[in-house]
Tab-separated table of C-alpha atoms in Angstrom:
chain	number	residue	atom	x	y	z
A	542	MET	CA	29.006	14.792	11.236
A	543	ARG	CA	27.003	15.807	8.191
A	544	ARG	CA	27.610	12.400	6.631
A	545	SER	CA	26.235	10.600	9.696
A	546	ARG	CA	23.116	12.776	9.598
A	547	TYR	CA	22.681	11.915	5.919
A	548	VAL	CA	23.026	8.191	6.687
A	549	LEU	CA	20.434	8.470	9.477
A	550	VAL	CA	18.000	10.315	7.186
A	551	MET	CA	18.438	7.663	4.457
A	552	LEU	CA	17.972	4.838	6.986
A	553	ALA	CA	14.782	6.449	8.304
A	554	ALA	CA	13.473	6.887	4.741
A	555	LEU	CA	14.142	3.212	3.942
A	556	LEU	CA	12.392	2.063	7.120
A	557	LEU	CA	9.365	4.215	6.325
A	558	ALA	CA	9.305	2.915	2.753
A	559	GLY	CA	9.316	-0.654	4.104
A	560	CYS	CA	6.326	0.130	6.315
A	561	ALA	CA	4.470	1.775	3.445
A	562	SER	CA	4.763	-1.336	1.256
A	563	SER	CA	2.198	-3.203	3.349
A	564	PRO	CA	-1.164	-3.117	1.559
A	565	ILE	CA	-3.886	-0.869	2.892
A	566	VAL	CA	-7.016	-2.992	3.156
A	567	LYS	CA	-10.603	-2.003	3.883
A	568	THR	CA	-13.621	-4.271	4.043
A	569	HIS	CA	-17.297	-3.690	4.559
A	570	ALA	CA	-20.171	-6.159	4.874
A	571	ASP	CA	-23.922	-5.704	4.741
A	572	PRO	CA	-24.976	-6.278	8.370
A	573	SER	CA	-28.243	-7.862	7.226
A	574	ALA	CA	-26.509	-10.452	5.011
A	575	ASN	CA	-26.520	-13.996	6.412
A	576	PHE	CA	-23.085	-15.273	5.395
A	577	THR	CA	-23.692	-18.668	7.001
A	578	ALA	CA	-26.363	-19.329	4.357
A	579	TYR	CA	-23.898	-18.906	1.463
A	580	HIS	CA	-22.003	-21.949	0.243
A	581	THR	CA	-21.381	-21.349	-3.483
A	582	TYR	CA	-20.036	-18.521	-5.640
A	583	THR	CA	-19.627	-17.608	-9.299
A	584	TRP	CA	-17.085	-15.331	-10.919
A	585	VAL	CA	-19.078	-12.776	-12.921
A	586	GLN	CA	-16.041	-10.605	-13.648
A	587	LYS	CA	-12.449	-11.561	-12.990
A	588	PRO	CA	-9.898	-8.792	-12.448
A	589	ASN	CA	-8.973	-6.954	-15.627
A	590	ASP	CA	-5.925	-4.925	-16.658
A	591	MET	CA	-3.482	-7.516	-15.342
A	592	ALA	CA	-0.969	-9.836	-16.908
A	593	PRO	CA	-2.615	-13.255	-17.417
A	594	LEU	CA	-0.350	-15.055	-14.919
A	595	GLN	CA	-1.003	-12.443	-12.249
A	596	GLN	CA	-4.736	-12.627	-12.888
A	597	GLN	CA	-4.618	-16.413	-12.503
A	598	ARG	CA	-2.686	-16.121	-9.225
A	599	LEU	CA	-5.049	-13.465	-7.862
A	600	VAL	CA	-8.151	-15.498	-8.731
A	601	ALA	CA	-6.544	-18.622	-7.226
A	602	ALA	CA	-5.732	-16.720	-4.016
A	603	ILE	CA	-9.339	-15.497	-3.697
A	604	ASP	CA	-10.690	-18.967	-4.532
A	605	ALA	CA	-8.496	-20.468	-1.808
A	606	LYS	CA	-9.763	-17.976	0.788
A	607	LEU	CA	-13.391	-18.667	-0.106
A	608	GLN	CA	-12.797	-22.413	0.001
A	609	GLN	CA	-11.398	-21.957	3.509
A	610	GLN	CA	-14.822	-20.494	4.359
A	611	GLY	CA	-16.446	-23.693	3.068
A	612	TRP	CA	-17.599	-22.127	-0.199
A	613	THR	CA	-17.295	-23.858	-3.572
A	614	GLN	CA	-17.246	-22.415	-7.045
A	615	SER	CA	-20.364	-23.182	-9.079
A	616	ALA	CA	-21.872	-22.161	-12.414
A	617	ASN	CA	-24.944	-20.810	-10.565
A	618	GLY	CA	-23.486	-19.740	-7.240
A	619	GLN	CA	-25.390	-18.027	-4.459
A	620	VAL	CA	-22.845	-15.200	-4.489
A	621	SER	CA	-21.584	-13.352	-7.562
A	622	LEU	CA	-18.007	-12.053	-7.505
A	623	VAL	CA	-16.872	-8.962	-9.389
A	624	ALA	CA	-13.213	-7.931	-9.235
A	625	ASN	CA	-11.473	-4.895	-10.679
A	626	VAL	CA	-7.854	-3.813	-10.612
A	627	ALA	CA	-6.666	-0.277	-11.285
A	628	THR	CA	-3.208	1.255	-11.273
A	629	ARG	CA	-2.028	4.822	-11.195
A	630	GLU	CA	1.338	6.533	-11.203
A	631	LYS	CA	2.318	8.588	-8.162
A	632	GLN	CA	5.341	10.687	-7.400
A	633	THR	CA	7.146	11.722	-4.273
A	634	LEU	CA	9.632	14.520	-3.934
A	635	ASP	CA	12.507	14.036	-1.520
A	636	THR	CA	14.591	17.066	-0.663
A	637	PHE	CA	17.813	16.765	1.268
A	638	TYR	CA	19.360	19.896	2.734
A	639	ASN	CA	23.056	20.302	3.286
A	640	GLY	CA	23.141	22.766	6.143
A	641	PRO	CA	22.744	26.381	6.110
A	642	THR	CA	24.803	27.906	8.854
A	643	TYR	CA	23.035	30.302	11.128
A	644	ALA	CA	24.741	32.822	13.326
A	645	GLY	CA	25.084	31.633	16.874
A	646	TRP	CA	23.550	28.189	16.195
A	647	GLY	CA	26.641	26.089	16.756
A	648	TRP	CA	28.756	26.698	13.657
A	649	GLY	CA	30.330	29.938	14.701
A	650	ASN	CA	29.328	33.169	16.277
A	651	PRO	CA	27.611	36.086	14.594
A	652	TRP	CA	30.334	38.612	15.353
A	653	GLY	CA	33.418	36.709	14.207
A	654	MET	CA	35.163	37.182	17.562
A	655	GLY	CA	36.356	34.920	20.342
A	656	PRO	CA	37.786	31.410	20.292
A	657	MET	CA	35.227	30.185	17.719
A	658	ALA	CA	35.805	33.050	15.293
A	659	ASN	CA	37.533	30.932	12.665
A	660	TRP	CA	35.719	27.673	13.374
A	661	GLY	CA	33.146	26.747	10.762
A	662	ASN	CA	31.344	29.539	8.977
A	663	PRO	CA	30.751	32.453	11.274
A	664	GLY	CA	27.614	34.424	10.495
A	665	TRP	CA	24.969	33.413	7.992
A	666	GLY	CA	25.608	30.965	5.183
A	667	MET	CA	23.606	29.355	2.421
A	668	GLY	CA	23.205	25.589	2.188
A	669	ASN	CA	22.491	23.291	-0.715
A	670	ALA	CA	19.278	21.438	-1.421
A	671	THR	CA	18.962	18.375	-3.628
A	672	THR	CA	15.512	17.209	-4.717
A	673	THR	CA	14.846	13.828	-6.280
A	674	VAL	CA	11.626	12.662	-7.892
A	675	ASP	CA	10.528	9.084	-7.275
A	676	THR	CA	7.799	7.733	-9.571
A	677	TYR	CA	6.023	4.566	-8.509
A	678	THR	CA	2.857	2.653	-9.328
A	679	VAL	CA	0.019	2.120	-6.878
A	680	GLY	CA	-2.336	-0.772	-7.554
A	681	THR	CA	-5.824	-1.217	-6.129
A	682	LEU	CA	-7.925	-4.367	-6.073
A	683	VAL	CA	-11.667	-4.014	-5.490
A	684	LEU	CA	-13.615	-7.226	-4.853
A	685	ASP	CA	-17.406	-6.976	-4.637
A	686	MET	CA	-19.790	-9.761	-3.661
A	687	PHE	CA	-23.471	-9.736	-4.564
A	688	ASP	CA	-26.329	-11.983	-3.523
A	689	ALA	CA	-27.139	-13.736	-6.812
A	690	LYS	CA	-30.909	-13.788	-6.174
A	691	THR	CA	-31.465	-10.262	-4.889
A	692	LYS	CA	-28.584	-8.638	-6.824
A	693	GLN	CA	-27.776	-6.674	-3.651
A	694	ALA	CA	-24.200	-6.002	-2.584
A	695	ILE	CA	-23.247	-8.006	0.505
A	696	TRP	CA	-19.489	-7.423	0.862
A	697	ARG	CA	-16.685	-5.240	-0.492
A	698	GLY	CA	-12.971	-5.543	0.029
A	699	THR	CA	-10.289	-3.204	-1.265
A	700	ALA	CA	-6.531	-3.648	-1.113
A	701	SER	CA	-4.180	-0.906	-2.210
A	702	GLY	CA	-0.396	-0.733	-2.248
A	703	ASN	CA	2.761	-0.060	-4.195
A	704	VAL	CA	3.327	-2.353	-7.165
A	705	PRO	CA	6.825	-3.888	-6.908
A	706	ASP	CA	9.069	-4.154	-9.942
A	707	SER	CA	9.686	-7.905	-10.002
A	708	PRO	CA	6.951	-10.451	-10.789
A	709	GLN	CA	7.882	-12.503	-7.687
A	710	LYS	CA	7.431	-9.496	-5.417
A	711	GLN	CA	4.170	-8.646	-7.211
A	712	ASP	CA	2.879	-12.162	-6.503
A	713	ALA	CA	3.860	-11.779	-2.837
A	714	ALA	CA	2.101	-8.385	-2.675
A	715	ILE	CA	-1.060	-9.856	-4.244
A	716	GLN	CA	-1.077	-12.685	-1.717
A	717	ALA	CA	-0.473	-10.290	1.184
A	718	GLY	CA	-3.389	-8.101	0.066
A	719	VAL	CA	-5.771	-11.063	-0.296
A	720	ASP	CA	-4.656	-12.531	3.046
A	721	LYS	CA	-5.273	-9.241	4.823
A	722	MET	CA	-8.581	-8.695	3.005
A	723	PHE	CA	-9.938	-12.064	4.131
A	724	SER	CA	-8.397	-12.049	7.613
A	725	THR	CA	-11.741	-11.010	9.173
A	726	PHE	CA	-14.145	-12.191	6.469
A	727	PRO	CA	-17.032	-11.408	6.645
A	728	ASP	CA	-15.919	-8.510	8.860
A	729	LYS	CA	-15.744	-10.596	12.006
A	730	PRO	CA	-13.320	-9.450	14.686
A	731	ALA	CA	-9.971	-11.199	14.401
A	732	ALA	CA	-9.694	-14.238	16.684
């Protein structure tokens, strides 16, 4: 019975971990900005602190989303793009308890009498606890857009999530973050 509880706890933890791997995305647009007037953009700062191949894939993913909006990259674009990437280490503590037995709570009776006197541990008993530390990396992409003439911010998107171990999974996570970030660009309700 204890083993089945342990399996259920592990299954629940894995399901929650799968849900947590989806990037958390927030966007915000200047309500006075006329996005229909913008047709060109310039990269002022590409994302830093990334492996070169990942940076290329991230820039290509953002370029593709802007091109879907009808924008083209230009040396003197109407919109200036600034991207930053930051990572930080986080830890979680997982503690698994292996019973204590409490008097009268199903594993015996507190007085040691009756038909359940020798079944389980009658009375109070101490359980075991095992704690594991899980260290993981959280990455955050911040993409800012500025009107090139006025130098005023017109849009900001952030995507944050766990950084997977393999490069293929990292590429998939980057694409998922960019897709979600631009899903309502420029903060229009989803169709």
